[in-house]
XYZ file of C-alpha atoms in Angstrom:
582
model
C 43.584 -27.513 -10.124
C 41.206 -29.721 -8.170
C 37.666 -28.449 -7.756
C 36.363 -27.659 -4.305
C 34.265 -30.224 -2.484
C 30.694 -29.195 -1.704
C 31.670 -28.713 1.940
C 34.597 -26.449 1.055
C 32.501 -24.518 -1.483
C 29.836 -23.931 1.167
C 32.403 -22.767 3.732
C 33.986 -20.403 1.239
C 30.644 -18.853 0.301
C 29.489 -18.402 3.904
C 32.837 -16.919 4.917
C 32.625 -14.460 2.011
C 29.103 -13.382 2.992
C 30.111 -12.847 6.609
C 33.124 -10.757 5.635
C 30.780 -8.402 3.771
C 28.509 -8.106 6.824
C 30.840 -8.031 9.820
C 34.260 -6.409 10.250
C 36.567 -7.084 13.170
C 34.824 -10.385 13.828
C 36.025 -14.004 13.832
C 34.029 -14.887 10.738
C 35.719 -18.251 10.293
C 34.419 -19.431 13.666
C 31.037 -17.867 12.911
C 30.795 -19.686 9.576
C 31.528 -23.018 11.267
C 28.832 -22.321 13.841
C 26.289 -21.473 11.134
C 27.066 -24.706 9.258
C 26.684 -26.744 12.429
C 23.383 -25.063 13.345
C 21.817 -25.184 9.885
C 22.900 -28.519 8.446
C 23.460 -30.652 11.567
C 25.177 -33.377 9.573
C 22.696 -33.226 6.673
C 24.098 -34.143 3.243
C 24.662 -31.137 1.009
C 23.299 -30.742 -2.511
C 24.899 -28.852 -5.376
C 23.154 -25.495 -6.000
C 21.679 -24.856 -9.436
C 20.708 -21.204 -10.051
C 19.292 -22.122 -13.486
C 16.753 -24.505 -11.989
C 13.140 -23.508 -12.609
C 11.233 -24.470 -9.480
C 7.824 -23.645 -10.978
C 5.561 -23.884 -14.028
C 2.102 -22.671 -15.072
C 0.416 -25.018 -12.583
C 1.811 -23.077 -9.619
C -0.913 -20.991 -7.964
C -0.622 -19.582 -4.432
C -3.342 -19.028 -1.842
C -2.654 -16.428 0.881
C -4.558 -16.937 4.132
C -4.447 -16.579 7.874
C -4.542 -19.799 9.862
C -7.931 -18.691 11.216
C -9.532 -17.034 8.182
C -12.082 -19.875 8.252
C -13.194 -21.355 11.576
C -15.725 -23.844 12.934
C -16.752 -24.913 16.392
C -14.573 -27.330 18.356
C -11.982 -27.674 15.596
C -8.486 -26.207 15.332
C -8.503 -23.523 12.587
C -5.528 -25.134 10.823
C -7.561 -28.340 10.561
C -10.526 -26.374 9.213
C -8.229 -24.686 6.688
C -7.005 -28.060 5.424
C -10.601 -29.290 5.212
C -11.566 -26.270 3.088
C -8.505 -26.635 0.858
C -9.051 -30.330 0.245
C -12.777 -29.998 -0.373
C -12.899 -26.895 -2.542
C -9.616 -25.959 -4.191
C -7.085 -28.784 -4.109
C -7.335 -29.256 -7.888
C -6.566 -25.586 -8.488
C -4.140 -24.423 -5.793
C -0.852 -26.180 -5.059
C 0.802 -23.658 -2.703
C -0.515 -22.179 0.540
C 0.968 -19.130 2.245
C -0.190 -19.299 5.854
C 0.426 -15.934 7.470
C 2.271 -16.018 10.837
C 0.898 -18.947 12.806
C 2.970 -18.304 15.930
C 2.018 -16.805 19.310
C 1.791 -13.025 18.893
C 0.879 -9.852 20.745
C -0.335 -7.551 17.947
C -0.365 -6.806 14.196
C -2.389 -9.960 13.487
C 0.627 -12.208 13.900
C 3.571 -10.034 12.885
C 4.604 -9.253 16.472
C 5.895 -12.764 17.158
C 6.324 -13.858 20.776
C 7.942 -17.229 20.008
C 9.159 -18.231 16.533
C 9.308 -21.942 17.338
C 5.821 -22.489 18.732
C 2.420 -22.701 17.077
C -0.283 -20.426 18.413
C -2.437 -22.713 20.570
C -5.533 -21.000 19.194
C -4.611 -22.216 15.670
C -3.507 -25.800 16.223
C -0.197 -27.645 16.364
C 2.963 -28.332 14.403
C 1.314 -31.596 13.354
C -1.471 -29.553 11.707
C 1.126 -27.478 9.840
C 2.905 -30.633 8.701
C -0.400 -32.118 7.504
C -0.944 -29.119 5.218
C 2.681 -29.282 4.036
C 2.164 -32.923 3.035
C -0.320 -32.016 0.285
C 0.553 -28.404 -0.523
C 3.753 -26.423 -0.891
C 3.915 -24.503 2.381
C 4.940 -20.857 2.363
C 5.830 -19.472 5.804
C 6.718 -16.033 7.075
C 10.185 -15.400 8.392
C 9.444 -12.259 10.401
C 13.034 -11.187 10.223
C 13.074 -7.518 11.239
C 11.428 -7.518 14.656
C 9.833 -9.480 17.489
C 7.093 -8.864 20.034
C 7.826 -6.683 23.050
C 6.401 -9.645 25.019
C 8.974 -12.082 23.653
C 11.477 -13.795 25.923
C 14.310 -11.995 24.147
C 12.868 -8.548 24.873
C 12.120 -9.520 28.454
C 15.789 -10.481 28.766
C 16.747 -7.126 27.268
C 14.749 -5.245 29.890
C 16.207 -7.353 32.715
C 19.817 -7.331 31.555
C 19.936 -11.079 30.930
C 21.568 -13.089 28.156
C 21.171 -13.575 25.342
C 18.380 -11.068 24.709
C 20.070 -8.113 26.412
C 22.276 -7.799 23.297
C 19.584 -8.519 20.671
C 18.093 -5.026 20.318
C 19.357 -1.647 19.209
C 19.198 1.144 21.777
C 20.570 4.551 20.775
C 20.960 8.101 22.013
C 17.483 9.703 21.800
C 19.077 12.916 20.501
C 20.459 11.349 17.311
C 19.027 12.691 14.074
C 16.626 10.144 12.542
C 15.186 12.475 9.908
C 16.737 10.478 7.050
C 15.221 7.191 8.192
C 12.603 5.861 5.759
C 9.490 4.962 7.737
C 6.419 2.933 6.847
C 4.602 4.414 9.865
C 4.005 7.779 11.549
C 5.014 6.665 15.080
C 8.396 7.656 16.528
C 11.163 5.299 15.433
C 12.576 5.254 18.984
C 10.520 3.975 21.899
C 11.371 4.700 25.515
C 11.778 1.479 27.508
C 12.412 1.114 31.237
C 15.118 -1.488 31.889
C 17.028 -2.683 34.916
C 19.858 -0.488 33.643
C 17.688 2.622 33.300
C 15.806 4.135 30.369
C 16.721 2.886 26.901
C 15.554 4.158 23.536
C 14.899 1.138 21.361
C 14.677 1.170 17.566
C 11.153 0.181 16.497
C 10.483 0.594 12.788
C 6.858 -0.545 12.772
C 5.316 -0.148 16.225
C 6.348 0.058 19.841
C 5.160 -3.521 20.282
C 7.631 -4.604 17.574
C 11.212 -3.751 18.628
C 13.718 -4.342 15.832
C 16.340 -7.047 16.114
C 19.961 -5.901 16.071
C 21.634 -7.799 13.225
C 24.957 -6.078 13.915
C 25.183 -8.709 16.667
C 26.155 -11.958 14.853
C 24.310 -13.983 17.508
C 21.017 -12.573 16.188
C 21.872 -13.835 12.711
C 22.579 -17.301 14.110
C 19.206 -17.290 15.893
C 17.385 -16.455 12.645
C 19.280 -19.164 10.761
C 18.262 -21.681 13.420
C 14.631 -20.598 12.945
C 14.918 -21.128 9.174
C 16.170 -24.673 9.776
C 13.261 -25.366 12.147
C 10.714 -24.302 9.528
C 12.396 -26.440 6.882
C 12.149 -29.463 9.140
C 8.421 -28.792 9.580
C 7.746 -28.739 5.834
C 8.222 -25.136 4.706
C 9.252 -24.886 1.052
C 8.921 -21.121 0.532
C 10.131 -18.408 2.879
C 8.575 -14.955 2.813
C 11.192 -12.597 4.262
C 8.926 -10.079 5.949
C 10.008 -6.409 6.046
C 13.504 -7.527 5.126
C 14.529 -4.187 3.587
C 14.755 -2.619 7.063
C 16.892 -5.178 8.911
C 20.231 -3.324 8.933
C 20.530 0.024 10.717
C 23.259 2.608 10.165
C 23.002 6.075 11.676
C 22.887 8.967 9.178
C 21.448 6.751 6.456
C 17.885 5.948 5.361
C 18.251 2.552 7.132
C 16.664 0.728 4.227
C 18.132 -1.429 1.425
C 21.627 -1.229 2.913
C 24.412 -3.486 1.514
C 24.458 -5.625 4.660
C 20.757 -6.332 4.191
C 21.355 -7.728 0.716
C 24.300 -9.771 1.972
C 22.239 -11.376 4.744
C 19.664 -12.422 2.121
C 22.487 -13.855 0.000
C 23.680 -15.835 3.010
C 20.217 -17.309 3.629
C 19.965 -18.070 -0.094
C 23.302 -19.894 -0.025
C 22.228 -21.986 2.953
C 18.884 -22.996 1.444
C 20.455 -23.667 -1.981
C 22.817 -26.206 -0.405
C 19.911 -27.642 1.634
C 17.278 -28.416 -1.028
C 16.384 -27.707 -4.660
C 12.726 -27.392 -3.635
C 13.160 -24.371 -1.347
C 12.943 -20.773 -2.494
C 12.914 -17.268 -1.050
C 10.442 -14.423 -1.547
C 11.387 -10.925 -0.393
C 8.595 -8.705 0.924
C 9.877 -5.207 0.126
C 7.052 -2.702 -0.247
C 9.229 0.009 -1.785
C 9.578 1.820 -5.143
C 9.815 -0.557 -8.071
C 13.483 -0.042 -8.962
C 14.611 -0.755 -5.399
C 12.288 -3.761 -5.203
C 13.845 -5.347 -8.289
C 17.305 -5.091 -6.718
C 16.340 -7.963 -4.408
C 16.795 -10.434 -7.256
C 20.490 -9.666 -6.898
C 22.499 -11.604 -9.461
C 20.285 -14.665 -9.080
C 21.775 -14.951 -5.601
C 19.092 -13.285 -3.463
C 15.341 -13.762 -3.840
C 13.923 -16.324 -6.228
C 10.725 -14.232 -6.280
C 10.066 -10.577 -5.548
C 6.611 -9.198 -4.837
C 5.171 -7.222 -7.741
C 4.070 -4.465 -5.369
C 3.258 -1.987 -8.123
C 0.632 -4.307 -9.617
C -2.242 -3.934 -7.081
C -2.487 -0.113 -7.158
C -1.895 -0.025 -10.918
C -4.669 -2.581 -11.527
C -7.024 -0.420 -9.460
C -5.998 2.779 -11.218
C -6.368 1.138 -14.633
C -9.804 -0.427 -14.122
C -11.333 2.445 -12.155
C -10.258 5.003 -14.770
C -10.643 2.841 -17.861
C -7.242 3.836 -19.250
C -4.282 1.519 -19.814
C -1.421 3.938 -20.471
C 0.156 3.827 -17.021
C 0.099 0.062 -16.591
C 1.436 -0.479 -20.125
C 4.248 1.971 -19.474
C 5.121 0.065 -16.294
C 4.931 -3.359 -17.977
C 7.187 -2.277 -20.825
C 9.736 -1.072 -18.274
C 9.730 -4.319 -16.289
C 12.716 -6.508 -17.173
C 12.017 -10.172 -17.903
C 12.988 -12.189 -14.846
C 16.186 -14.153 -15.469
C 15.603 -17.903 -15.560
C 15.702 -19.211 -12.014
C 13.825 -16.131 -10.771
C 10.330 -14.799 -11.342
C 7.700 -12.384 -10.023
C 5.220 -12.907 -7.209
C 2.028 -11.439 -8.659
C -0.843 -10.435 -6.409
C -3.555 -7.784 -6.324
C -4.691 -8.144 -2.711
C -3.220 -9.417 0.524
C -3.641 -9.297 4.293
C -2.085 -5.827 4.201
C -3.546 -2.860 2.431
C -2.684 -1.823 -1.115
C 0.677 -0.080 -0.850
C 1.212 3.159 -2.744
C 4.976 3.635 -2.388
C 5.747 1.329 -5.361
C 3.860 3.638 -7.728
C 5.295 6.940 -6.504
C 7.504 6.985 -9.606
C 4.669 5.877 -11.910
C 1.652 7.977 -10.886
C 1.684 11.655 -9.980
C 0.733 12.805 -6.483
C -2.535 14.103 -7.947
C -3.313 10.695 -9.478
C -2.507 8.926 -6.222
C -4.714 11.361 -4.294
C -7.524 10.749 -6.792
C -7.193 6.995 -6.293
C -7.260 7.409 -2.508
C -10.392 9.560 -2.739
C -12.119 6.934 -4.890
C -11.289 4.202 -2.367
C -12.683 6.296 0.484
C -15.843 6.755 -1.581
C -16.166 2.974 -1.807
C -16.001 2.672 1.979
C -12.281 2.125 2.316
C -9.732 3.861 4.490
C -6.360 5.466 3.753
C -3.280 5.044 5.938
C -0.539 7.680 5.888
C 3.207 7.907 6.411
C 5.488 10.818 7.184
C 7.411 12.156 4.197
C 9.472 15.336 4.425
C 7.475 16.559 7.434
C 4.140 16.012 5.687
C 1.593 13.197 5.549
C 1.255 11.244 2.300
C -1.062 8.321 1.482
C 0.889 5.145 2.158
C -1.686 2.391 1.916
C -5.281 1.849 0.794
C -7.253 -0.289 3.241
C -10.240 -1.938 1.607
C -11.487 -5.353 0.509
C -10.630 -5.801 -3.166
C -14.213 -6.539 -4.193
C -15.373 -3.211 -2.728
C -12.311 -1.402 -4.101
C -13.583 -2.068 -7.620
C -17.089 -0.734 -7.019
C -16.870 2.872 -8.206
C -15.716 3.989 -11.623
C -13.899 7.314 -11.336
C -16.221 9.105 -13.779
C -19.382 7.003 -13.720
C -19.578 5.910 -10.084
C -21.515 2.707 -9.381
C -21.990 1.721 -13.029
C -23.017 -1.888 -12.424
C -19.700 -3.409 -13.497
C -18.201 -4.172 -10.089
C -18.168 -7.953 -10.628
C -16.834 -7.596 -14.173
C -13.980 -5.376 -12.965
C -13.215 -7.861 -10.188
C -12.899 -10.776 -12.623
C -10.936 -8.613 -15.070
C -8.413 -7.703 -12.365
C -7.707 -11.367 -11.638
C -7.669 -12.384 -15.304
C -4.992 -9.762 -15.944
C -2.970 -11.081 -12.999
C -3.295 -14.665 -14.279
C -1.948 -13.511 -17.656
C 1.286 -11.942 -16.452
C 4.819 -13.284 -16.247
C 5.273 -14.671 -12.736
C 3.378 -16.807 -10.239
C -0.147 -15.608 -9.320
C -1.219 -15.432 -5.676
C -4.824 -15.091 -4.474
C -5.718 -13.696 -1.067
C -8.468 -15.863 0.392
C -10.815 -12.881 0.748
C -10.406 -12.110 -2.935
C -11.187 -15.728 -3.787
C -14.372 -15.390 -1.748
C -15.139 -11.781 -2.786
C -15.381 -10.827 0.877
C -16.524 -7.273 1.525
C -15.321 -4.610 3.960
C -15.361 -5.763 7.573
C -16.043 -2.615 9.606
C -16.557 -4.565 12.825
C -13.010 -5.908 12.527
C -11.714 -2.346 12.135
C -13.645 -1.242 15.209
C -12.553 -4.238 17.265
C -8.876 -4.122 16.253
C -8.500 -0.355 16.028
C -6.518 -0.936 12.807
C -7.450 0.070 9.275
C -6.048 -3.206 7.943
C -8.764 -5.099 9.812
C -11.167 -4.094 7.037
C -9.765 -6.869 4.834
C -9.191 -9.526 7.506
C -12.662 -10.979 7.896
C -13.145 -14.338 9.599
C -15.590 -16.736 7.971
C -17.566 -19.390 9.815
C -17.133 -22.624 7.838
C -20.802 -23.589 8.027
C -21.901 -20.149 6.796
C -19.310 -20.186 4.012
C -20.397 -23.621 2.817
C -23.991 -22.430 2.512
C -22.943 -19.297 0.648
C -20.874 -21.264 -1.878
C -23.913 -23.457 -2.581
C -26.185 -20.436 -3.147
C -26.541 -17.865 -5.912
C -24.720 -14.726 -4.806
C -21.689 -12.639 -5.703
C -19.418 -14.722 -3.451
C -20.172 -17.981 -5.235
C -20.189 -16.360 -8.693
C -16.729 -14.888 -8.180
C -15.329 -17.989 -6.480
C -16.335 -20.459 -9.183
C -15.399 -18.156 -12.055
C -11.920 -17.666 -10.574
C -11.539 -21.423 -10.205
C -12.596 -21.864 -13.838
C -10.023 -19.346 -15.044
C -7.300 -20.931 -12.918
C -8.197 -24.344 -14.334
C -7.726 -23.025 -17.876
C -4.508 -21.182 -17.107
C -2.798 -24.099 -15.348
C -2.788 -26.142 -18.566
C -1.139 -23.536 -20.823
C 2.622 -23.609 -21.379
C 2.539 -20.012 -22.579
C 1.608 -19.043 -19.022
C 4.794 -20.515 -17.559
C 6.099 -17.915 -15.072
C 9.152 -17.331 -17.297
C 7.438 -17.537 -20.688
C 8.057 -14.656 -23.085
C 5.907 -11.575 -22.541
C 5.430 -8.543 -24.771
C 3.074 -5.630 -24.184
C 0.994 -4.737 -27.239
C -0.377 -1.343 -28.220
C -4.063 -1.718 -29.075
C -5.432 1.548 -27.760
C -5.958 3.225 -24.409
C -9.014 1.122 -23.527
C -7.167 -2.164 -23.994
C -4.428 -3.969 -22.114
C -2.944 -6.623 -24.392
C -0.053 -9.032 -23.902
C 1.581 -11.664 -26.036
C 2.865 -14.721 -24.164
C 4.876 -17.480 -25.816
C 5.867 -20.818 -24.259
C 9.518 -21.574 -23.596
C 9.521 -24.183 -26.375
C 7.784 -21.672 -28.729
C 4.959 -24.092 -29.536
C 2.153 -22.050 -27.983
C 1.239 -18.387 -28.216
C -1.470 -16.654 -26.197
C -2.732 -13.180 -26.954
C -4.149 -11.956 -23.651
C -6.622 -9.178 -24.507
C -8.447 -7.142 -21.849
C -11.045 -4.420 -22.301
C -10.299 -2.313 -19.214
C -13.172 0.127 -19.817
C -16.918 0.156 -19.157
C -17.632 0.588 -22.883
C -17.894 -1.901 -25.732
C -14.822 -1.794 -27.965
C -13.731 -3.291 -31.278
C -10.277 -4.689 -32.073
C -9.117 -5.380 -35.595
C -7.927 -8.981 -35.926
C -5.225 -7.769 -38.281
C -3.668 -5.818 -35.374
C -2.895 -9.090 -33.565
C -0.697 -10.455 -36.368
C -2.073 -13.983 -35.957
C -0.197 -16.659 -37.928
C -2.340 -17.455 -40.963
C -1.668 -21.195 -40.926
C -2.808 -21.705 -37.332
C -6.345 -22.025 -35.978
C -7.059 -19.660 -33.121
C -9.351 -20.118 -30.129
C -10.416 -17.963 -27.188
C -9.697 -20.169 -24.184
C -12.041 -18.248 -21.891
C -15.211 -18.415 -23.982
C -14.287 -21.468 -26.050
C -15.068 -19.509 -29.227
C -13.088 -20.172 -32.425
C -11.894 -17.069 -34.236
C -13.051 -16.695 -37.819
C -10.845 -14.386 -39.884
C -13.828 -13.458 -42.020
C -15.172 -11.465 -39.065
C -12.306 -9.009 -39.374
C -12.632 -7.710 -35.836
C -13.309 -8.692 -32.237
C -16.065 -7.070 -30.201
C -15.359 -6.970 -26.455
C -18.009 -6.155 -23.877
C -17.057 -3.965 -20.885
C -14.168 -5.571 -18.947
C -14.205 -8.699 -21.120
C -10.956 -10.671 -21.387
C -9.844 -13.102 -24.096
C -6.986 -15.621 -24.113
C -6.498 -16.234 -27.818
C -4.268 -19.218 -28.534
C -3.114 -21.439 -31.368
C -2.929 -24.481 -29.063
C -4.966 -25.232 -25.957
C -4.517 -27.462 -22.913
C -1.019 -28.619 -23.799
C 0.579 -29.069 -20.360
């Protein structure tokens, strides 16, 4: 039997996806339209799900287009200037948060998906960044701005937008719907055809798109193609878990949602080996992992449980919870991996740890964050309000030990948090305000009226340059993080898919064993997560007798005659038998 051509294989896959999403629809014609829109005569490539698109040198920076600004210069140009001058040797991937015209939510209420916000720069500026760095862009897939052309068409009964949104009977029962916000899910909208009640998962300025209309899917696919042509290599599928609505369900993680992701994955797999998908699903861990699919959905999933668990671990000085979580995390199948982060433009989500920490432990963590000057955002759960998100700059979040308060180890905890992240299976991502150890921005909260503004400071380039040349906590943290990244990038045992085992060395220690894919390098990643000095018996590490062992971080050789390691509060060690072998 003759094998299918690439074209026929692609058609068959797309047709299969569409049949899982839409019933009573001409899915053959729809598949042909999608192929024409997405590929436009482009040669196809053969997908390879086993392909590893990353190694230990992959490090991601998360930033807004205008996180750093200077007079009379487009922020995107200033961003490139900062990247090239300060971190090009350390960071190879840049996630620029939505750089499109928007009406609210700091970019996530997109007015026009195909234009660059004039206040940020131009498509040429985006392409300039994509020339040197892997560009990660947001595909804001669930909703648009209420000021978008599509929503204006909806209100005025004009095509195509009049069919792009979901309006429902206001009396329907929405109690089952999982919400990330406390606002009503339905917003009343005056249209030329009378009052409509429009589904709005996040805010009334962000009406949800109606993916049950195949034309909406085609629009999104056209947007994906546009971003690819402009240099995007990585797509962050924002709020993707919510995109399919079905009355009398929770309206989250529905089968059609997964199938739409599989369709986008199929399209990008046939387009380029360099492109991969990241799903942003801030939900309990088990549900989050489902977005790997069978290596046919996301290449990377956000490790959403990591940020709150890192905080809980370092602020309490106990490692039991994070070790329990790590031992329950399945190794990512080759061709997939984890997106590791401990801070982002959003707050620190608490839903992913609802099955890991008790309500009392979560409440304790929230109280500690408020004590450090942070804020707590809430969601509605079973007619009550539960902490949903911690809003605080990461540097300030690590200020107060639960028992000992301001114990003087804030900077040590901050470095420890990032060293742990750099040690884990997956690709590490640094939010720019963590890189710079930015503190809480209360003026931004006041100006924006949003708790998340606390961690969305805007630096003046000239001021930042002076700070990085001075002696202060910003420069200390920045250059130490760069040093650690420089060490990590060269170690094969830190490949995102390298073997990882969690070791049991006591409640004050978090310890991991990483081994390179070719088994030539081992790294014992040892972290004192307490504010006390501790001792570790060398015999507990089971180091191979015939190898020489070195701590990569301090450069110290281990002498077996010492018998034990002494770790100062929050000290980390990367103990290896081979160094700098990339």
